[in-house]
Coordinates of C-alpha atoms and ligand atoms in Angstrom, one line a residue:
M271 CA 0.0 0.0 0.0
S272 CA 1.7 3.2 -1.1
E273 CA 1.7 6.0 1.5
D274 CA 0.9 8.7 -1.1
K275 CA -2.6 7.3 -1.6
I276 CA -3.5 7.5 2.1
I277 CA -5.5 10.6 3.0
H278 CA -5.7 11.6 6.6
M279 CA -9.0 13.3 7.2
D280 CA -8.6 14.0 10.9
M281 CA -6.5 16.3 13.0
G282 CA -4.2 13.5 14.2
A283 CA -4.2 12.7 17.9
S284 CA -5.1 16.3 18.8
V285 CA -8.7 15.4 19.4
S286 CA -9.3 12.9 22.2
S287 CA -12.5 11.3 23.4
S288 CA -14.0 12.6 26.6
G289 CA -15.0 10.3 29.4
G290 CA -18.2 8.4 29.1
A291 CA -18.4 8.7 25.3
T292 CA -18.9 5.5 23.3
V293 CA -16.2 5.0 20.8
C294 CA -16.7 3.2 17.5
L295 CA -14.3 1.9 14.9
G296 CA -16.0 2.1 11.4
I297 CA -14.8 0.3 8.3
E298 CA -15.9 1.1 4.7
S299 CA -14.9 -0.9 1.6
S300 CA -18.0 -1.0 -0.6
C301 CA -16.5 0.7 -3.7
D302 CA -13.1 2.2 -4.5
E303 CA -12.1 3.6 -1.0
T304 CA -10.7 1.5 1.8
S305 CA -11.4 3.6 4.8
A306 CA -11.5 3.4 8.6
A307 CA -12.4 5.9 11.3
I308 CA -12.8 6.2 15.0
V309 CA -15.7 8.4 16.0
D310 CA -17.2 8.9 19.5
S311 CA -20.7 9.6 20.6
N312 CA -19.8 13.2 21.3
K313 CA -19.3 13.7 17.6
N314 CA -15.5 13.7 17.7
I315 CA -13.7 12.2 14.7
L316 CA -10.6 10.8 16.6
A317 CA -8.9 9.4 13.5
H318 CA -10.0 8.9 9.9
I319 CA -8.0 7.4 7.0
I320 CA -9.2 7.0 3.4
Y321 CA -7.1 5.0 1.1
S322 CA -8.3 6.0 -2.4
Q323 CA -8.0 3.5 -5.2
I324 CA -9.0 6.1 -7.8
P325 CA -5.6 6.1 -9.5
E326 CA -5.9 2.3 -10.0
H327 CA -9.2 2.5 -11.8
Q328 CA -8.7 5.8 -13.7
K329 CA -7.1 4.1 -16.7
Y330 CA -10.3 2.0 -17.1
G331 CA -12.6 5.0 -16.9
G332 CA -14.5 3.5 -13.9
V333 CA -14.3 1.1 -11.0
V334 CA -13.2 -2.5 -11.9
P335 CA -14.7 -4.7 -9.2
E336 CA -12.0 -7.4 -9.2
L337 CA -9.2 -4.9 -9.0
A338 CA -11.1 -3.1 -6.2
A339 CA -11.5 -6.2 -4.2
R340 CA -7.8 -7.0 -4.5
A341 CA -6.8 -3.5 -3.5
H342 CA -9.1 -3.7 -0.4
I343 CA -7.4 -6.9 0.7
L344 CA -3.9 -5.4 0.4
A345 CA -4.9 -2.2 2.2
I346 CA -7.4 -3.0 4.9
D347 CA -5.2 -4.3 7.8
E348 CA -2.8 -1.3 7.4
V349 CA -5.7 1.2 7.2
I350 CA -7.2 -0.1 10.4
R351 CA -3.8 -0.3 12.1
Q352 CA -2.9 3.3 11.2
T353 CA -6.3 4.6 12.2
L354 CA -5.9 3.2 15.7
A355 CA -2.3 4.6 15.8
R356 CA -3.4 8.1 14.8
A357 CA -6.1 8.1 17.6
N358 CA -3.4 6.9 20.0
M359 CA -5.6 3.9 20.8
N360 CA -5.5 0.2 20.8
I361 CA -8.4 -2.1 20.1
N362 CA -9.2 -2.3 23.8
D363 CA -10.1 1.4 23.7
I364 CA -12.9 0.7 21.2
D365 CA -16.4 0.0 22.4
V366 CA -18.1 -0.9 19.1
I367 CA -17.0 -2.2 15.7
A368 CA -19.0 -1.3 12.6
A369 CA -18.6 -2.1 9.0
T370 CA -20.5 -1.7 5.7
A371 CA -22.4 -4.9 5.1
G372 CA -24.0 -3.6 1.8
P373 CA -25.1 -2.4 -0.7
G374 CA -22.0 -2.2 -2.9
L375 CA -19.5 -4.3 -4.9
I376 CA -19.7 -7.6 -3.0
G377 CA -16.0 -8.4 -3.2
G378 CA -15.1 -5.2 -1.4
V379 CA -18.0 -5.4 1.1
L380 CA -16.9 -8.9 2.1
I381 CA -13.4 -7.8 2.8
G382 CA -14.4 -5.0 5.2
W383 CA -17.1 -7.1 6.7
M384 CA -14.9 -10.1 7.4
S385 CA -12.2 -7.9 8.9
A386 CA -14.8 -6.3 11.2
T387 CA -16.2 -9.7 12.1
G388 CA -12.8 -11.0 12.9
I389 CA -12.0 -8.1 15.2
A390 CA -15.4 -8.3 17.0
Q391 CA -15.1 -12.1 17.5
S392 CA -11.6 -12.0 18.8
T393 CA -12.2 -9.1 21.2
G394 CA -15.8 -9.9 22.2
K395 CA -16.9 -6.3 21.2
P396 CA -20.3 -5.6 19.8
L397 CA -20.6 -5.5 16.0
V398 CA -22.9 -3.4 13.8
A399 CA -23.8 -4.2 10.2
V400 CA -24.1 -0.8 8.6
N401 CA -26.1 -0.2 5.5
H402 CA -23.8 2.0 3.3
L403 CA -26.7 4.3 2.3
E404 CA -27.6 4.7 6.0
G405 CA -24.0 5.9 6.5
H406 CA -24.6 8.6 3.9
A407 CA -28.0 9.4 5.3
L408 CA -27.0 9.8 8.9
V409 CA -23.6 11.5 8.6
P410 CA -25.1 15.0 8.5
R411 CA -26.0 14.3 12.1
L412 CA -22.3 13.9 12.9
A413 CA -21.3 17.0 11.0
A414 CA -23.2 19.4 8.8
A415 CA -22.6 22.7 7.1
T416 CA -24.3 25.3 5.0
A417 CA -23.9 25.1 1.2
D418 CA -20.8 27.3 1.2
N419 CA -19.4 25.9 4.5
T420 CA -19.8 29.4 6.1
C421 CA -21.7 27.9 9.0
S422 CA -20.3 24.5 10.1
A423 CA -22.6 23.8 13.1
V424 CA -26.0 23.0 11.6
S425 CA -27.8 20.5 13.7
V426 CA -29.8 17.9 11.9
E427 CA -32.7 16.4 13.9
F428 CA -35.3 13.8 12.8
P429 CA -37.4 14.0 10.7
Y430 CA -35.6 15.5 7.8
L431 CA -36.0 15.4 4.0
L432 CA -33.0 13.9 2.3
M433 CA -31.7 14.0 -1.2
L434 CA -29.4 11.0 -1.4
A435 CA -27.3 11.2 -4.6
S436 CA -24.3 9.0 -5.1
G437 CA -22.7 7.0 -7.8
G438 CA -25.1 4.2 -7.4
H439 CA -28.2 5.8 -6.0
C440 CA -30.5 8.8 -6.4
Q441 CA -33.4 8.9 -3.9
I442 CA -35.5 11.4 -2.0
L443 CA -36.2 10.0 1.5
L444 CA -38.0 11.1 4.5
V445 CA -35.7 10.2 7.4
R446 CA -37.9 9.6 10.5
G447 CA -35.2 8.0 12.6
V448 CA -32.4 5.5 12.7
G449 CA -33.5 2.7 10.4
K450 CA -36.7 4.5 9.6
Y451 CA -36.8 5.7 6.0
D452 CA -39.8 6.4 3.7
L453 CA -38.9 6.4 0.0
I454 CA -40.5 9.5 -1.6
G455 CA -38.9 9.3 -5.0
Q456 CA -36.1 7.6 -6.9
T457 CA -34.4 7.4 -10.2
L458 CA -36.0 5.2 -12.8
D459 CA -32.7 4.6 -14.6
D460 CA -29.3 6.2 -14.0
S461 CA -28.2 7.9 -10.8
A462 CA -27.1 11.5 -10.8
G463 CA -23.5 10.5 -10.1
E464 CA -23.5 8.0 -13.0
A465 CA -24.8 10.8 -15.3
F466 CA -21.9 13.0 -14.2
D467 CA -19.4 10.2 -14.7
K468 CA -20.7 9.2 -18.1
V469 CA -20.8 12.8 -19.5
S470 CA -17.2 13.3 -18.3
K471 CA -16.2 10.1 -20.0
M472 CA -17.9 11.2 -23.3
L473 CA -15.9 14.4 -23.1
G474 CA -12.7 12.5 -22.4
L475 CA -12.3 14.3 -19.0
G476 CA -11.6 11.3 -16.8
Y477 CA -12.9 9.5 -13.8
P478 CA -14.6 10.2 -11.4
G479 CA -16.5 12.7 -13.5
G480 CA -18.5 14.6 -10.9
P481 CA -15.7 16.8 -9.5
I482 CA -14.3 17.5 -13.0
V483 CA -17.6 18.4 -14.6
D484 CA -18.4 20.6 -11.5
K485 CA -15.2 22.5 -11.9
R486 CA -15.6 23.0 -15.7
A487 CA -19.3 24.0 -15.3
A488 CA -18.3 26.9 -13.0
L489 CA -16.4 28.3 -16.0
G490 CA -19.2 27.8 -18.6
N491 CA -22.5 29.2 -19.8
P492 CA -25.5 27.0 -18.5
R493 CA -27.7 28.2 -21.4
A494 CA -25.3 27.3 -24.2
F495 CA -26.9 23.9 -24.8
D496 CA -30.5 23.0 -24.4
F497 CA -30.6 19.8 -22.4
P498 CA -33.9 18.1 -21.6
R499 CA -35.3 18.1 -18.0
P500 CA -36.9 14.6 -17.9
L501 CA -40.1 14.1 -15.9
T502 CA -40.2 17.7 -14.7
D503 CA -43.5 18.2 -16.5
K504 CA -45.0 15.2 -14.7
P505 CA -46.4 14.9 -11.2
G506 CA -44.4 12.8 -8.6
C507 CA -40.9 12.7 -7.3
D508 CA -39.1 10.2 -9.5
F509 CA -36.0 11.0 -11.6
S510 CA -34.8 10.0 -15.0
F511 CA -31.2 10.9 -16.0
S512 CA -30.8 8.6 -19.0
G513 CA -32.5 11.1 -21.4
I514 CA -30.0 13.8 -20.3
K515 CA -27.1 11.4 -21.0
T516 CA -28.6 10.5 -24.4
A517 CA -29.0 14.2 -25.3
A518 CA -25.3 14.7 -24.4
R519 CA -24.3 11.9 -26.7
T520 CA -26.4 13.3 -29.5
F521 CA -25.0 16.8 -29.1
L522 CA -21.5 15.4 -29.1
S523 CA -22.0 13.3 -32.2
K524 CA -22.8 16.5 -34.1
H525 CA -19.6 18.3 -33.0
A526 CA -16.3 17.0 -34.2
E527 CA -13.5 16.5 -31.7
P528 CA -11.2 17.9 -30.5
Y529 CA -13.5 20.0 -28.2
N530 CA -12.0 23.3 -27.1
D531 CA -12.1 24.5 -23.5
E532 CA -15.0 26.9 -24.1
F533 CA -17.1 24.2 -25.6
I534 CA -16.3 21.8 -22.8
N535 CA -17.1 24.4 -20.1
D536 CA -20.4 25.4 -21.7
F537 CA -21.3 21.7 -22.2
C538 CA -20.6 20.9 -18.6
A539 CA -22.5 24.0 -17.3
S540 CA -25.5 23.2 -19.5
F541 CA -25.6 19.5 -18.5
Q542 CA -25.2 20.4 -14.8
S543 CA -27.9 23.0 -14.9
A544 CA -30.3 20.4 -16.3
V545 CA -29.4 18.0 -13.4
V546 CA -29.9 20.8 -10.9
D547 CA -33.3 21.7 -12.3
C548 CA -34.5 18.1 -12.2
I549 CA -33.4 17.8 -8.5
I550 CA -35.0 21.0 -7.5
N551 CA -38.3 20.2 -9.4
R552 CA -38.5 16.8 -7.8
L553 CA -37.7 18.1 -4.3
S554 CA -40.3 20.8 -4.6
H555 CA -42.9 18.1 -5.5
A556 CA -41.7 16.1 -2.5
M557 CA -42.2 19.1 -0.2
R558 CA -45.8 19.5 -1.4
S559 CA -46.6 15.8 -1.0
N560 CA -49.0 14.8 1.8
Q561 CA -46.5 12.4 3.2
V562 CA -43.9 15.1 3.7
I563 CA -46.3 17.8 4.8
S564 CA -47.7 15.6 7.5
A565 CA -44.2 14.7 8.8
N566 CA -43.2 18.4 8.8
P567 CA -39.4 18.0 8.4
K568 CA -37.6 21.2 9.4
T569 CA -34.4 20.4 7.5
L570 CA -33.6 19.7 3.9
V571 CA -30.4 17.7 3.6
V572 CA -28.2 16.5 0.7
A573 CA -25.8 13.6 1.1
G574 CA -23.8 11.1 -1.0
G575 CA -20.9 11.9 -3.3
V576 CA -22.9 14.2 -5.5
A577 CA -23.6 16.4 -2.4
K578 CA -20.1 17.8 -3.1
N579 CA -21.6 19.6 -6.1
S580 CA -21.5 23.3 -5.5
A581 CA -24.5 24.2 -7.8
I582 CA -26.7 21.5 -6.3
R583 CA -25.8 22.6 -2.7
S584 CA -26.6 26.3 -3.4
A585 CA -29.8 25.5 -5.4
M586 CA -31.0 23.3 -2.6
E587 CA -30.2 25.9 0.0
K588 CA -32.3 28.4 -1.9
L589 CA -35.2 25.9 -2.1
A590 CA -35.0 25.3 1.6
R591 CA -35.2 29.0 2.3
E592 CA -38.2 29.4 0.1
H593 CA -39.9 26.6 2.2
N594 CA -38.8 28.0 5.5
M595 CA -36.6 25.0 6.0
V596 CA -32.9 24.9 7.1
F597 CA -30.5 23.4 4.6
A598 CA -27.7 21.1 5.7
A599 CA -25.0 19.2 3.9
P600 CA -22.0 17.1 5.2
P601 CA -18.7 18.9 5.0
M602 CA -17.0 18.0 1.6
S603 CA -14.8 15.4 3.1
L604 CA -17.8 13.4 4.4
C605 CA -19.8 13.4 1.2
T606 CA -18.0 10.8 -0.8
D607 CA -17.4 7.3 0.7
N608 CA -15.6 7.4 4.0
G609 CA -15.2 5.4 7.2
A610 CA -16.5 8.2 9.5
M611 CA -20.0 7.9 8.2
I612 CA -19.9 4.1 8.8
A613 CA -18.6 4.6 12.4
W614 CA -21.3 7.2 13.0
A615 CA -24.1 5.1 11.6
G616 CA -22.6 2.2 13.7
L617 CA -22.9 4.4 16.9
E618 CA -26.4 5.5 16.1
N619 CA -27.5 1.9 15.6
Y620 CA -25.6 0.6 18.6
Q621 CA -27.4 3.2 20.8
I622 CA -30.8 1.7 19.8
G623 CA -29.5 -1.8 20.4
N624 CA -29.2 -2.7 16.7
I625 CA -26.1 -5.0 16.9
V626 CA -25.4 -8.3 15.2
R627 CA -26.7 -11.2 17.2
E628 CA -26.4 -13.9 14.5
P629 CA -24.3 -14.3 11.4
V630 CA -25.0 -11.6 8.8
A631 CA -24.5 -12.2 5.0
P632 CA -23.3 -9.1 3.2
R633 CA -25.7 -7.9 0.5
P634 CA -24.8 -6.3 -2.9
R635 CA -28.3 -4.8 -2.8
W636 CA -29.9 -3.6 0.4
P637 CA -32.5 -0.8 0.1
L638 CA -32.9 1.6 3.0
T639 CA -36.5 0.6 3.2
E640 CA -35.5 -2.9 4.2
L641 CA -33.6 -2.1 7.4
Ligands
LIG773 O1 -21.1 8.3 -2.5 P1 -20.0 8.1 -3.4 O2 -18.6 8.4 -3.0 O3 -20.0 6.6 -3.9 C1 -21.2 5.8 -4.0 O4 -21.7 5.4 -3.0 O5 -21.6 5.7 -5.2 O6 -20.4 8.9 -4.8 C2 -19.5 8.9 -5.9 C3 -20.2 9.8 -6.9 C4 -19.5 9.7 -8.3 O7 -20.4 9.4 -9.3 C5 -18.9 11.0 -8.4 O8 -18.7 11.5 -9.8 C6 -19.9 11.9 -7.7 O9 -20.2 11.1 -6.6 N1 -19.3 13.2 -7.3 C7 -19.8 14.4 -7.8 C8 -19.0 15.4 -7.3 N2 -18.0 14.8 -6.5 C9 -18.3 13.5 -6.5 N3 -20.9 14.7 -8.6 C10 -21.1 16.0 -8.9 N4 -20.3 17.0 -8.4 C11 -19.3 16.7 -7.6 N5 -18.5 17.8 -7.2
LIG774 ZN1 -21.4 5.9 -1.2

């Protein structure tokens, strides 16, 4: 495992757990990050290491599951060992072990899950099987900020309305509590993250596409190309992104390569603006639905890798304001896959007694509505 791919997301051992707090070691390995974190019930991230495999997958233009699984095997022990070392702790200082048990690429999930199971069995510590999506959904309760990070102490209480947008999922959920999710809307085809990744690939910009398209979009004209806004003329809260992707392909087939910078920037800005409009349209329908009105959530939250998108964050903040709601998003470092969100979801589940009592089989698919 090369040191240059390890990202330390914490402040080193400068933060320590105060007496009485429950301390959880969380492990994430469901996609292309091998990550571990130690988080306590007072919302301190005592150590957090993310070992990113992105450079290994970049030349293939996306995650190769077999390569990911092998990279997780090679990295996981060292990531856990270094996480404990950075927190100045040994395994006896940990109260709870948590790991992603799905959904995700099953090879990777198995590696993190077996590591966690081994540690729990050899130490007798309680073990929590965390749903990766619940990690994304609950992490704003560990740390949340406003769209531009100017206020970093937004408190997220249940119930809240959640836009969960990642590489594999795109859902609007009413979060009523730990393990209590009502599905309000979801994509009928691609996820938002997938659309960003595919458009980036079409333009030859690289993987992962979201951050690259986001950056280029900031430099372009969002009205340069007329992308469709699928389903926005229909009632309901479901999404469809495949039409936007097809429109992108059709536009590009009519323009000969090489694309110059101005073209790429305008293209990214126009595509991103269509995605933002779809998200805002569907969320405003959700806010007017009887289900959401009767639950009366006070906070509108975005989570998942796509929550890093600056245009989506600011458009959602504006929407929240218009509906007298508070907007919250995880800090950038906790949007994409990370161990801290798994440790936090592990703690929240542990606190309601949701620990593993019999063998758990990791699941490649595991909807939040089946917790
Ligand atoms: O949550 P995540 O790390 O992994 C999954 O659970 O899928 O999300 C990764 C996704 C990728 O599709 C990536 O392109 C997208 O999040 N993403 C972004 C941005 N940063 C990451 N999408 C749009 N704008 C961004 N700034
Ligand atoms: Zn994720």
